[in-house]
Coordinates of C-alpha atoms (C1' of nucleotides) in Angstrom, one line a residue:
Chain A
X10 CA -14.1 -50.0 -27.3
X11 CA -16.9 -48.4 -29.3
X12 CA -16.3 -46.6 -32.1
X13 CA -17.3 -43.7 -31.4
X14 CA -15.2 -43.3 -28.8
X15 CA -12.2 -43.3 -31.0
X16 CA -12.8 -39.6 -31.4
X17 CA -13.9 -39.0 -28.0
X18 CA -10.5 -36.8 -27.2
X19 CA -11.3 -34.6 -30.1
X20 CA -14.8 -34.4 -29.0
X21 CA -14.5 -33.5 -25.8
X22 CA -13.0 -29.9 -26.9
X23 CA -16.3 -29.0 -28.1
X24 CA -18.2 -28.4 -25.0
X25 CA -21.2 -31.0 -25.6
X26 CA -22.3 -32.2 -28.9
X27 CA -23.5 -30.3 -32.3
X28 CA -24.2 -26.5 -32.5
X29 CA -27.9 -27.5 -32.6
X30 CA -27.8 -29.5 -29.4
X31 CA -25.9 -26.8 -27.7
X32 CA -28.3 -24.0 -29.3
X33 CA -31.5 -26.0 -28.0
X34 CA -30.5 -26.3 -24.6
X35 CA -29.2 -22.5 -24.5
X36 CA -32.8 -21.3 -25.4
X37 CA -34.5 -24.2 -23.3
X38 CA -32.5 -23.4 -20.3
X39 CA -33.6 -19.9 -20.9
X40 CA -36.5 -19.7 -21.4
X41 CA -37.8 -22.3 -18.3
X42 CA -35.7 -20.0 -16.2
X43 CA -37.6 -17.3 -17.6
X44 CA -35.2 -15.3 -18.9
X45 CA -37.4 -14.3 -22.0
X46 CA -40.5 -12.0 -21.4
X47 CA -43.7 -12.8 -22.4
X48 CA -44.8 -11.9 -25.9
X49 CA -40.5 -11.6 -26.2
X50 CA -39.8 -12.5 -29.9
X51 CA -37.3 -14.7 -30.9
X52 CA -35.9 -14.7 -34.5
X53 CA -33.3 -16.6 -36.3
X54 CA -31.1 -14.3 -36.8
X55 CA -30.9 -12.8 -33.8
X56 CA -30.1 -15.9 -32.1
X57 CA -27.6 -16.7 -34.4
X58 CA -26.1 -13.5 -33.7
X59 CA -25.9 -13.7 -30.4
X60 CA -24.5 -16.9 -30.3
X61 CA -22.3 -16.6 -33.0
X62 CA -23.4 -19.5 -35.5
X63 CA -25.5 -19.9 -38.6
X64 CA -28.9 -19.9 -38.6
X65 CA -29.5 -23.0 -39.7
X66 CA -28.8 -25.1 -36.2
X67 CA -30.6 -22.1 -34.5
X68 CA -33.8 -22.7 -36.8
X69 CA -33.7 -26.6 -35.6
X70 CA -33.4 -25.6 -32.5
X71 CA -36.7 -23.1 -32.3
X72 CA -38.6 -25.8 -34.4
X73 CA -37.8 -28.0 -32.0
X74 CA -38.8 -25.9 -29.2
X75 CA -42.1 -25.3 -30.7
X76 CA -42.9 -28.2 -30.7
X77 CA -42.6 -28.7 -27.3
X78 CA -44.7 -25.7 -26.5
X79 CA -41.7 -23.4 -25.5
X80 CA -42.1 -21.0 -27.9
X81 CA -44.9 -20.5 -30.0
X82 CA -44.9 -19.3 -33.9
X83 CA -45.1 -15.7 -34.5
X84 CA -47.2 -15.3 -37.8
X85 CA -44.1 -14.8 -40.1
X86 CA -42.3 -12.8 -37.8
X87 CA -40.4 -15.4 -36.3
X88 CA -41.3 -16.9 -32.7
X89 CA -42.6 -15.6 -29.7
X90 CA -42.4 -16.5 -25.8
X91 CA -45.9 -17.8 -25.1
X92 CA -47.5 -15.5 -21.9
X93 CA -47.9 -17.4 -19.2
X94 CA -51.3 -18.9 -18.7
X95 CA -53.0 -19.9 -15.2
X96 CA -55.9 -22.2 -17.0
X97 CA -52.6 -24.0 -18.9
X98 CA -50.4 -24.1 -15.6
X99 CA -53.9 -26.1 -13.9
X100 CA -54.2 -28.5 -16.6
X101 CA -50.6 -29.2 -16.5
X102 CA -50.8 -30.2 -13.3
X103 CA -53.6 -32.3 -13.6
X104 CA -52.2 -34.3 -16.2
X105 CA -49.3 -34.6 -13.8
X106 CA -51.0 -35.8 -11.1
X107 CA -53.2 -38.5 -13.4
X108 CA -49.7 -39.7 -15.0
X109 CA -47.7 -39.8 -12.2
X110 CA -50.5 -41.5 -9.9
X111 CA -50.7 -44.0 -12.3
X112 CA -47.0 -44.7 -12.5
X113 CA -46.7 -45.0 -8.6
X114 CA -49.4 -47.6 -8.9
X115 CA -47.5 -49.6 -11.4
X116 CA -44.3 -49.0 -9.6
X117 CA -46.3 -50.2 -6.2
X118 CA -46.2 -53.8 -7.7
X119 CA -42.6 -54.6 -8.8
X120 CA -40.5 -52.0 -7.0
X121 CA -37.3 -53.8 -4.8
X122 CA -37.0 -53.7 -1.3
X123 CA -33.9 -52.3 -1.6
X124 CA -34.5 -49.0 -3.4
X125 CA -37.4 -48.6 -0.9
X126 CA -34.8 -48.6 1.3
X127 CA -32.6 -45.9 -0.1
X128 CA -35.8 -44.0 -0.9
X129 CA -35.9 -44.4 3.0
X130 CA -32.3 -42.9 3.3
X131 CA -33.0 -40.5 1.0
X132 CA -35.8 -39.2 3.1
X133 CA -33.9 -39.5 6.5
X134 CA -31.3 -37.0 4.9
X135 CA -34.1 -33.9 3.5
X136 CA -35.3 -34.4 6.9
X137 CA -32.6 -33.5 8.5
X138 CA -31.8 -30.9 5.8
X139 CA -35.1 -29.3 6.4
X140 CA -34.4 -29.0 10.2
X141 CA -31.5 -27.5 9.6
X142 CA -33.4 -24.7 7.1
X143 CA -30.7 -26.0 4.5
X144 CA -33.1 -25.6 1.7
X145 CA -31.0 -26.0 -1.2
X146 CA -29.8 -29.6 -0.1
X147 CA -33.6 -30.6 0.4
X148 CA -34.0 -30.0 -3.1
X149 CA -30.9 -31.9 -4.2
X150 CA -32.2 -35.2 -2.2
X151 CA -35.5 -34.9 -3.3
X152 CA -34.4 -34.5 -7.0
X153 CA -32.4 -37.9 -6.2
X154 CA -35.3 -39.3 -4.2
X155 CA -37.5 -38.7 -7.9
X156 CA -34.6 -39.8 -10.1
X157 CA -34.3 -43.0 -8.0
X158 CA -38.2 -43.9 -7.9
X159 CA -38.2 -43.2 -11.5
X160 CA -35.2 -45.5 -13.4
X161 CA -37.1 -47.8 -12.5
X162 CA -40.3 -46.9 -14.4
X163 CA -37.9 -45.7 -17.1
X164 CA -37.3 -49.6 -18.2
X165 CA -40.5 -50.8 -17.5
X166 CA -42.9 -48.1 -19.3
X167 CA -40.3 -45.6 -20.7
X168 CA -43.5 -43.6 -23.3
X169 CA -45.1 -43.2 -19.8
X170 CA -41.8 -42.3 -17.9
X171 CA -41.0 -40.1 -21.1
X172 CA -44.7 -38.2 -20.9
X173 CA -43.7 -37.4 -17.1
X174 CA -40.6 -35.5 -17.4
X175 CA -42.3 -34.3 -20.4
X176 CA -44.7 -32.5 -17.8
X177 CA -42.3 -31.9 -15.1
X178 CA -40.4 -29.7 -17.6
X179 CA -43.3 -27.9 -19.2
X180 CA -44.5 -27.2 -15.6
X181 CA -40.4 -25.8 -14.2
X182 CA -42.1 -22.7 -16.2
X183 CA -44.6 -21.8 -13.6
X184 CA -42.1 -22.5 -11.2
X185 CA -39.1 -19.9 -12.1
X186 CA -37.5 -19.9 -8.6
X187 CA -36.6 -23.1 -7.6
X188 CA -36.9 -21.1 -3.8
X189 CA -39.3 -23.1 -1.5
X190 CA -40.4 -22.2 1.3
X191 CA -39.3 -23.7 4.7
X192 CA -42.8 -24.9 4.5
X193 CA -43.0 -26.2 1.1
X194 CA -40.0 -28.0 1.6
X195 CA -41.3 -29.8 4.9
X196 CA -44.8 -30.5 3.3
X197 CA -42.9 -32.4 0.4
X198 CA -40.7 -33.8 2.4
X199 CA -43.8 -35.2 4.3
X200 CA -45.4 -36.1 1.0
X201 CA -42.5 -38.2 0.0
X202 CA -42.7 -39.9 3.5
X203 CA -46.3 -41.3 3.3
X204 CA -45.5 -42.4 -0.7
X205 CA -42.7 -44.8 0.6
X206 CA -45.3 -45.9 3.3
X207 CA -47.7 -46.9 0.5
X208 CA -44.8 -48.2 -1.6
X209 CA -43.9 -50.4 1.1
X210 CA -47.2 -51.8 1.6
X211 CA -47.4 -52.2 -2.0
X212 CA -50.7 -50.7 -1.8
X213 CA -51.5 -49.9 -5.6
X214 CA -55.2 -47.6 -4.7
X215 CA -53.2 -45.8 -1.9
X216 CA -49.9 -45.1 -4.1
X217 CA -52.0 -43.2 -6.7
X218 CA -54.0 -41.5 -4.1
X219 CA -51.2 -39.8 -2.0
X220 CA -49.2 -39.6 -5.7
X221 CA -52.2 -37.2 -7.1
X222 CA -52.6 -35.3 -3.7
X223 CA -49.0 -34.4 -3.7
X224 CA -48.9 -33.0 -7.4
X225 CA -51.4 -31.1 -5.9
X226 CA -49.4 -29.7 -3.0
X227 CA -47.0 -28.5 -5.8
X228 CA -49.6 -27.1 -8.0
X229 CA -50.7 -25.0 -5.0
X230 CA -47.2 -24.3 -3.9
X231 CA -46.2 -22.7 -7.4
X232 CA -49.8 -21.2 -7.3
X233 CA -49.2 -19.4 -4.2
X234 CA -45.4 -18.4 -6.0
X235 CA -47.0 -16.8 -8.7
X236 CA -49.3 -14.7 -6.6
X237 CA -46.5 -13.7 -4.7
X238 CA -44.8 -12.6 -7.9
X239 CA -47.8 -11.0 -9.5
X240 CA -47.6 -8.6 -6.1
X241 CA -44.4 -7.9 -6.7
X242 CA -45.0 -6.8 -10.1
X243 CA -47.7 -4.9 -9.2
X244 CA -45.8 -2.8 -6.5
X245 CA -42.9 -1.8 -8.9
Chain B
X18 CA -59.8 -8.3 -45.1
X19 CA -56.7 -10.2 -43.6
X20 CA -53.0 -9.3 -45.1
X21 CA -52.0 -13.1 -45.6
X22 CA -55.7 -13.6 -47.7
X23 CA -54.3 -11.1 -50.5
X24 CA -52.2 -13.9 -52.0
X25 CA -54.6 -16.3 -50.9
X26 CA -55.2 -17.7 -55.0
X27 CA -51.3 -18.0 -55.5
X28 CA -50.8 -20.3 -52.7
X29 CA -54.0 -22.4 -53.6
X30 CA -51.9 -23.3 -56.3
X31 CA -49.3 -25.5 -54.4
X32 CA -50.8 -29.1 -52.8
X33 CA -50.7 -27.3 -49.1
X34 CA -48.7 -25.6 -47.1
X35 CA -44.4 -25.8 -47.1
X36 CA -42.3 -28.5 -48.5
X37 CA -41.0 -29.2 -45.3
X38 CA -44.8 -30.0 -44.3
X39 CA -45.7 -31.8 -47.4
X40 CA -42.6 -34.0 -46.9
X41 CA -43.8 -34.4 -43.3
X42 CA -47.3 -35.6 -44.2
X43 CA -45.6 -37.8 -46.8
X44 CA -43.0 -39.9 -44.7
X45 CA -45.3 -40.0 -42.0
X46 CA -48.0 -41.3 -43.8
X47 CA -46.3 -43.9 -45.1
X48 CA -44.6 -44.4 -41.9
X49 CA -48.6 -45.2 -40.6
X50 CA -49.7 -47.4 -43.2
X51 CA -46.8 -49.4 -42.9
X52 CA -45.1 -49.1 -46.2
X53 CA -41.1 -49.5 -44.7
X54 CA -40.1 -52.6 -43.4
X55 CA -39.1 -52.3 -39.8
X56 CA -35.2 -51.2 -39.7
X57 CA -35.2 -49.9 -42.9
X58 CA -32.9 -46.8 -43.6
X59 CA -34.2 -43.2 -44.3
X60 CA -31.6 -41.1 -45.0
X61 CA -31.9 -37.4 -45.8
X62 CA -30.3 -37.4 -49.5
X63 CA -32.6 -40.6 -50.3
X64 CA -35.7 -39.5 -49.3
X65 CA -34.3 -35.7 -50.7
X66 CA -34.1 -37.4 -53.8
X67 CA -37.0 -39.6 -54.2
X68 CA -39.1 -36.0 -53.6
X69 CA -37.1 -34.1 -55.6
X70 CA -36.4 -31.3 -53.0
X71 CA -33.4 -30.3 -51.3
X72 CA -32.5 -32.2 -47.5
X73 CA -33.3 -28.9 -45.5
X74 CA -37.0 -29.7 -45.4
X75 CA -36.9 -33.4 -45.1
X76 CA -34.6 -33.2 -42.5
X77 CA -36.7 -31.5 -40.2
X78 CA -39.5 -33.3 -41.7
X79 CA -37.4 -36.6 -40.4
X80 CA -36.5 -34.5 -36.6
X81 CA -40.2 -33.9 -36.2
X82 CA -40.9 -37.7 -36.9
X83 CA -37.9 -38.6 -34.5
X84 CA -39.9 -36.3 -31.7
X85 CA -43.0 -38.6 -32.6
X86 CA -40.9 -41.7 -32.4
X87 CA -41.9 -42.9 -35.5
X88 CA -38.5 -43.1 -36.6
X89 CA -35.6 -43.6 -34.6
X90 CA -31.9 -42.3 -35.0
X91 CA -29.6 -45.2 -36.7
X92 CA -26.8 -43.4 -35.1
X93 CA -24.7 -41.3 -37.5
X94 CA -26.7 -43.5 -40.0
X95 CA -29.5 -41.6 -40.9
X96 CA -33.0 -42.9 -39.3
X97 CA -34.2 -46.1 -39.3
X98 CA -37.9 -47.0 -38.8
X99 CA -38.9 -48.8 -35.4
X100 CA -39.3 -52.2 -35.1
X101 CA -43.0 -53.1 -33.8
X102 CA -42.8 -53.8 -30.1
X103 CA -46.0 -55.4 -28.2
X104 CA -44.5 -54.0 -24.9
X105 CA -44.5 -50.6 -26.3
X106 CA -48.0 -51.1 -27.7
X107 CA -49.7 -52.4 -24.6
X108 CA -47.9 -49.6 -22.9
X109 CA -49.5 -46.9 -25.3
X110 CA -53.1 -48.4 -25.0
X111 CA -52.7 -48.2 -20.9
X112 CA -51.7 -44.4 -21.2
X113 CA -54.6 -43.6 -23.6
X114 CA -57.4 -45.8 -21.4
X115 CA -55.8 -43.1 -19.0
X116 CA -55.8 -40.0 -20.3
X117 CA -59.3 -41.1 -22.4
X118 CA -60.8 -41.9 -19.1
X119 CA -60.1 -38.9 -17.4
X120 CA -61.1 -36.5 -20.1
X121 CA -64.4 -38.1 -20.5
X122 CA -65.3 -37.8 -16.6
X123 CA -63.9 -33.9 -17.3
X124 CA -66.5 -33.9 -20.3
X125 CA -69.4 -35.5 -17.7
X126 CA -69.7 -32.4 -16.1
X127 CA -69.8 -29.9 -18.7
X128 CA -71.1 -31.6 -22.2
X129 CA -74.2 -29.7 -23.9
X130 CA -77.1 -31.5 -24.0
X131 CA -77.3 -30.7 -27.6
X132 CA -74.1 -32.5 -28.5
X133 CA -75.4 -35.4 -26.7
X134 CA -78.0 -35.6 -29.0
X135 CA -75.6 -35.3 -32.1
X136 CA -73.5 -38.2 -30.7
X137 CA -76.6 -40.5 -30.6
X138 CA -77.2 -39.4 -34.1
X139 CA -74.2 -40.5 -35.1
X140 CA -74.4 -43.6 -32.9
X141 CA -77.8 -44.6 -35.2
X142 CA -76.1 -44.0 -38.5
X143 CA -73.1 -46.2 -37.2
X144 CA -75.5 -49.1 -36.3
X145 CA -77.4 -49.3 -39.0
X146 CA -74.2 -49.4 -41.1
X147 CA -73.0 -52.6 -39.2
X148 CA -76.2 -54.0 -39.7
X149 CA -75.8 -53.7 -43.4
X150 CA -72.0 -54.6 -43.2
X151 CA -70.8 -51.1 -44.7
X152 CA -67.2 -51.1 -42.4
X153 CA -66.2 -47.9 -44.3
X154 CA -69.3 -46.5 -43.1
X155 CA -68.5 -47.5 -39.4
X156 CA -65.6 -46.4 -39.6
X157 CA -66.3 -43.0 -41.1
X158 CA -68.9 -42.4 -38.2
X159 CA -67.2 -43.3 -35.9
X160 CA -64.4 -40.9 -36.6
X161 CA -67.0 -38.4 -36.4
X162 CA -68.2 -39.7 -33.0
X163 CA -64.8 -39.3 -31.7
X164 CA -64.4 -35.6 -33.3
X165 CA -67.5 -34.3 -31.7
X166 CA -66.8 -35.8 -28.6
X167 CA -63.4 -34.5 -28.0
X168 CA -64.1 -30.6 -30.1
X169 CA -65.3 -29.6 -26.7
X170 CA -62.4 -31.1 -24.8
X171 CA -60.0 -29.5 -27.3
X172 CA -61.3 -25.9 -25.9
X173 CA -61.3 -26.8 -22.2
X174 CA -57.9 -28.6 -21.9
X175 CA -56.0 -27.8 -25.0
X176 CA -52.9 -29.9 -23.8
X177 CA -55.1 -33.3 -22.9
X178 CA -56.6 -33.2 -26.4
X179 CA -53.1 -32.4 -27.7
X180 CA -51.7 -35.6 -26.1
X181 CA -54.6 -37.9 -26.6
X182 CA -54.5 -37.4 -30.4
X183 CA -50.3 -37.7 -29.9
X184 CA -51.3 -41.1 -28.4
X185 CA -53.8 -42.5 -31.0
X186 CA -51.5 -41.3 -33.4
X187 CA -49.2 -43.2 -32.2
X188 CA -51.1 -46.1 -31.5
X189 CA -51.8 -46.1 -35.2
X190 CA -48.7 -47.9 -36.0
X191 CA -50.1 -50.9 -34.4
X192 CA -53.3 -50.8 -36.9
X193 CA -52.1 -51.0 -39.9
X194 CA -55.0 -52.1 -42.0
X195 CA -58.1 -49.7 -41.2
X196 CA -60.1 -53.3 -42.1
X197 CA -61.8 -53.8 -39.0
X198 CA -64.1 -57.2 -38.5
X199 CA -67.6 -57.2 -37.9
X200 CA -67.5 -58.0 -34.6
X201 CA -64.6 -54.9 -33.9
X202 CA -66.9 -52.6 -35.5
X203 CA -70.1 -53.8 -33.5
X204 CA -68.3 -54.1 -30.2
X205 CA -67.3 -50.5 -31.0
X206 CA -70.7 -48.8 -32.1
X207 CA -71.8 -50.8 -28.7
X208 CA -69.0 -49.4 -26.6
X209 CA -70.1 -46.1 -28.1
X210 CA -73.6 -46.3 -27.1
X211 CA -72.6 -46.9 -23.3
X212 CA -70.5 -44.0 -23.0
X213 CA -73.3 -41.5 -24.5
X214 CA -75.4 -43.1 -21.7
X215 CA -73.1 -42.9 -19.2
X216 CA -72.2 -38.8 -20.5
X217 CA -76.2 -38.3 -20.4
X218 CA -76.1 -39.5 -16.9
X219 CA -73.5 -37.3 -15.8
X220 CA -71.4 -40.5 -13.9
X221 CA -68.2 -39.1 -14.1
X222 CA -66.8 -42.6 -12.4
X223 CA -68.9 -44.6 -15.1
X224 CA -67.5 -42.6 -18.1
X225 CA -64.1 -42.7 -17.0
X226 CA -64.6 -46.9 -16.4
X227 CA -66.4 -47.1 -19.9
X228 CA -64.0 -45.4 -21.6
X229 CA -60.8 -47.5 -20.2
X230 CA -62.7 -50.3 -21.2
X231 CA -63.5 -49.1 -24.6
X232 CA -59.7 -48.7 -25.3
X233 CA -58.9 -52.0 -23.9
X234 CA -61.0 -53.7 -26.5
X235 CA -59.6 -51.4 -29.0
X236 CA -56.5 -53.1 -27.8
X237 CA -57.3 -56.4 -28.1
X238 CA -58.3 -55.9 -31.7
X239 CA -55.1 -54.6 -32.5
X240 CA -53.6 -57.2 -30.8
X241 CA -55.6 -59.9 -32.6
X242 CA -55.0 -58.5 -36.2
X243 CA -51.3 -58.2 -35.1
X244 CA -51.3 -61.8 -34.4
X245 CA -53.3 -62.6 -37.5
X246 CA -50.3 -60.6 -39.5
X247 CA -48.0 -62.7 -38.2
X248 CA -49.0 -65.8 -39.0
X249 CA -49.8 -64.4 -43.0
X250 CA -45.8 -63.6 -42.8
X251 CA -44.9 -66.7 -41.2
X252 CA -46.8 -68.6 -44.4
X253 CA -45.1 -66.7 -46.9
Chain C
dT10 C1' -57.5 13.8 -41.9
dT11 C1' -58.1 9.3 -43.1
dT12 C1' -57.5 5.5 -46.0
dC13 C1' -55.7 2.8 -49.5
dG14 C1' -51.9 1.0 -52.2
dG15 C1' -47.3 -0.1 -52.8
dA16 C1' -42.4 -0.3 -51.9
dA17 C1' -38.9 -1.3 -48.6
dT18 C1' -37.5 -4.2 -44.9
dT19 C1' -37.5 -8.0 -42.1
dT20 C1' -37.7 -12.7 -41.6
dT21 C1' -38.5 -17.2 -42.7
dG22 C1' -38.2 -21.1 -46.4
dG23 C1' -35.3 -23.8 -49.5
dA24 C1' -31.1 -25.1 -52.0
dT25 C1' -26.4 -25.8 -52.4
dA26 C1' -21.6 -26.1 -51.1
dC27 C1' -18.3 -27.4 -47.8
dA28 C1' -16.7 -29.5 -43.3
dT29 C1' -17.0 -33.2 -40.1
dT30 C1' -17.9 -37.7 -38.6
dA31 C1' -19.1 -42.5 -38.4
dT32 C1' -19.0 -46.8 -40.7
dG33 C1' -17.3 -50.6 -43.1
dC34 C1' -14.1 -52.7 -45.9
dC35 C1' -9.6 -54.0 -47.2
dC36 C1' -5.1 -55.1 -46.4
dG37 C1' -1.1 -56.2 -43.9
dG38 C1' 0.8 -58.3 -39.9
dC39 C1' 0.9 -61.7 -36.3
Chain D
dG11 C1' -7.1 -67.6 -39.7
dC12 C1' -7.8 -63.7 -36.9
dC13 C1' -7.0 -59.1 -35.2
dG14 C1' -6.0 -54.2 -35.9
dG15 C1' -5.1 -49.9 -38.2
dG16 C1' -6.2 -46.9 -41.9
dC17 C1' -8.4 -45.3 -45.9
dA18 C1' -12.6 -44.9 -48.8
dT19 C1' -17.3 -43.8 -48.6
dA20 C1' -21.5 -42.2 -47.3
dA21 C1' -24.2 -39.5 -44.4
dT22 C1' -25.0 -35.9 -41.3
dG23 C1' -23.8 -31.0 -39.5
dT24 C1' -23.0 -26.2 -40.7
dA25 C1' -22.7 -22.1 -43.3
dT26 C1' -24.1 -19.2 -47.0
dC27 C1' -26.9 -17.8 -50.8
dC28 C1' -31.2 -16.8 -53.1
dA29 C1' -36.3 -16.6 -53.2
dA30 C1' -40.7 -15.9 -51.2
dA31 C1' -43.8 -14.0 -48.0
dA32 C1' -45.5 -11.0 -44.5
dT33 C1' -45.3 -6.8 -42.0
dT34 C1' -44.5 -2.0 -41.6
dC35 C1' -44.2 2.4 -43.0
dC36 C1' -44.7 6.1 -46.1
dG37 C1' -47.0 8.8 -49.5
dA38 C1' -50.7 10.2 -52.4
dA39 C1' -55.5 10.8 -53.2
dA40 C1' -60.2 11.3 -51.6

DNA sequence: TTTCGGAATTTTGGATACATTATGCCCGGC
DNA sequence: GCCGGGCATAATGTATCCAAAATTCCGAAA
């Protein structure tokens, strides 16, 4: 038994961790859901109010978010939501498509047979999903279908598996709803399809290829999202 | 006249900036050149003491440094520096060939011709330098070479230049002594002189090759001063 | 009416005191 | 001699207090 586990009971009445974890992934969740408006300020004390701690945890918490980008600093007067930025969304994106390309290349040399054939599985079962306009169960298998392809890149290269879902998160904000189109769903589903191909044939040039084009099939999915928002806005 | 400039002279007086940054700069220059031995402890209240300041600034100082990996939590222990791992070093070099490579073929298509001509200035001093053996020199140029080159990608793609100077930062670990050889620095200036050709030419495929390259030599050096350290400790 | 200066307010930055938790050692029992 | 429980210790986690800084707003003078 580890030691920390003695504890563990105790633990466990505390839903997860310290009051800073907590407080981080409160705001984080937040604010990638877009709960915040642009330009929204956030200050210490006001969290902590709200949540009903000190402000110390809260103040690691918003460092900690600045650092990732999620908030920006506020001139003295605390933090602010950052507005949301079309050039920034493209280049995060790009980078995405560069990393990840490269990481389906690497994985195109050592990856088993055998998760390429539950990535197969995988793919058989958001197929099906998709025909059956069940959009919310396409997501789930293609969120197991990236989780899957990943763990292994996790061991091998985990700074470069780190720097992805580094980019996948910053990106979730130009993506608040997590609707997709019946389209959207089938062209990823499509994507994921031709990447197993590739994967199979452990063609390295070809994984990074189709890798990069279907970022960019996302980039232009959450494009056309945000247009479709912008309308929206526009009309109220 | 701006609000913040009115006290301008008072804050002069202090080294720069907060103690939470000074403490920062401190541990993490340290951290860079080396001066803890791999898995040595840093815990709040020592390094609290050693500075003189209270533990709320160096322990953020120390959760910035955890983001940066330069330290690593010693679970419920404190932090404890990183010991130096070759696979993580070969895997930071591979991600900054990438992300160097690409923003240099996004810089082939938009660099001034004016800055060109400043980098080949640069590239002149640097040579002559090695030709007279001044390293510092080299190195000094060199630094500006790389500052010039990447101002203009800092204003086009904000978040590339942010997480190419994360990686050499990073990377920096692996380099402890600045003393570069001869031959390092010539290879260098030559590598240089290549990629202003290739920029001049507009070959976006050339920079991007010329500039993996360039890191993987800058790899190898590190890489052959590593070994070289090794075998000074082994003696001892 | 406009502008400049300063005081009040808001908010962060830093320090300290207290609570909580993990670790490691020591001692007793098997 | 080895294993296990418990206590001492050391370190982090959290809250609160005080200080410093920046913004805002108000009032007085030009």
């Amino acid at each position: 038994m580890r030691p920390q586990d003695k504890h563990a009971k105790r633990r466990r009445v505390r839903p997860a961790g310290s009051v800073r974890e907590r407080t981080y992934r409160y705001l984080r969740e937040r604010l990638l859901a877009g709960r915040y408006a642009p330009k929204e300020r956030l200050t210490e004390v006001a969290v902590a109010r709200t949540l009903g701690v000190s402000r110390t945890p809260v103040r690691e918490a918003l460092h900690k978010l600045e650092l990732e980008g999620l908030v920006e600093p506020a001139g003295g007067r605390g933090f602010r939501v950052p507005a949301d930025s079309p050039a920034e969304m493209r280049e995060l994106f790009e980078i995405r498509g560069l990393l990840e390309g490269h990481a389906l290349a690497c994985l195109a040399g050592s990856i088993e047979r055998s998760v390429i054939a539950e990535l197969e599985g995988l793919i058989e079962r958001a197929d099906e999903a998709c025909n059956s306009g069940n959009l919310d169960l396409v997501f789930e298998c293609n969120t197991r279908f990236h989780d899957l392809l990943y763990s292994q890149l996790a061991a091998e290269r985990p700074r470069l598996h780190g720097l992805i879902e580094d980019m996948r998160d910053y990106v979730v904000r130009y993506r608040k709803n997590t609707l997709i189109t019946k389209e959207g769903a089938r062209r990823s589903v499509e994507g994921h399809k031709k990447i197993v191909l590739a994967l199979s044939l452990g063609d390295r040039r070809l994984c990074e290829q189709l890798m990069r084009s279907h970022v960019r099939e996302a980039q232009q999915d959450a494009l056309a999202i945000r247009q479709d928002q912008q309308l929206i806005n526009e009309r109220k």
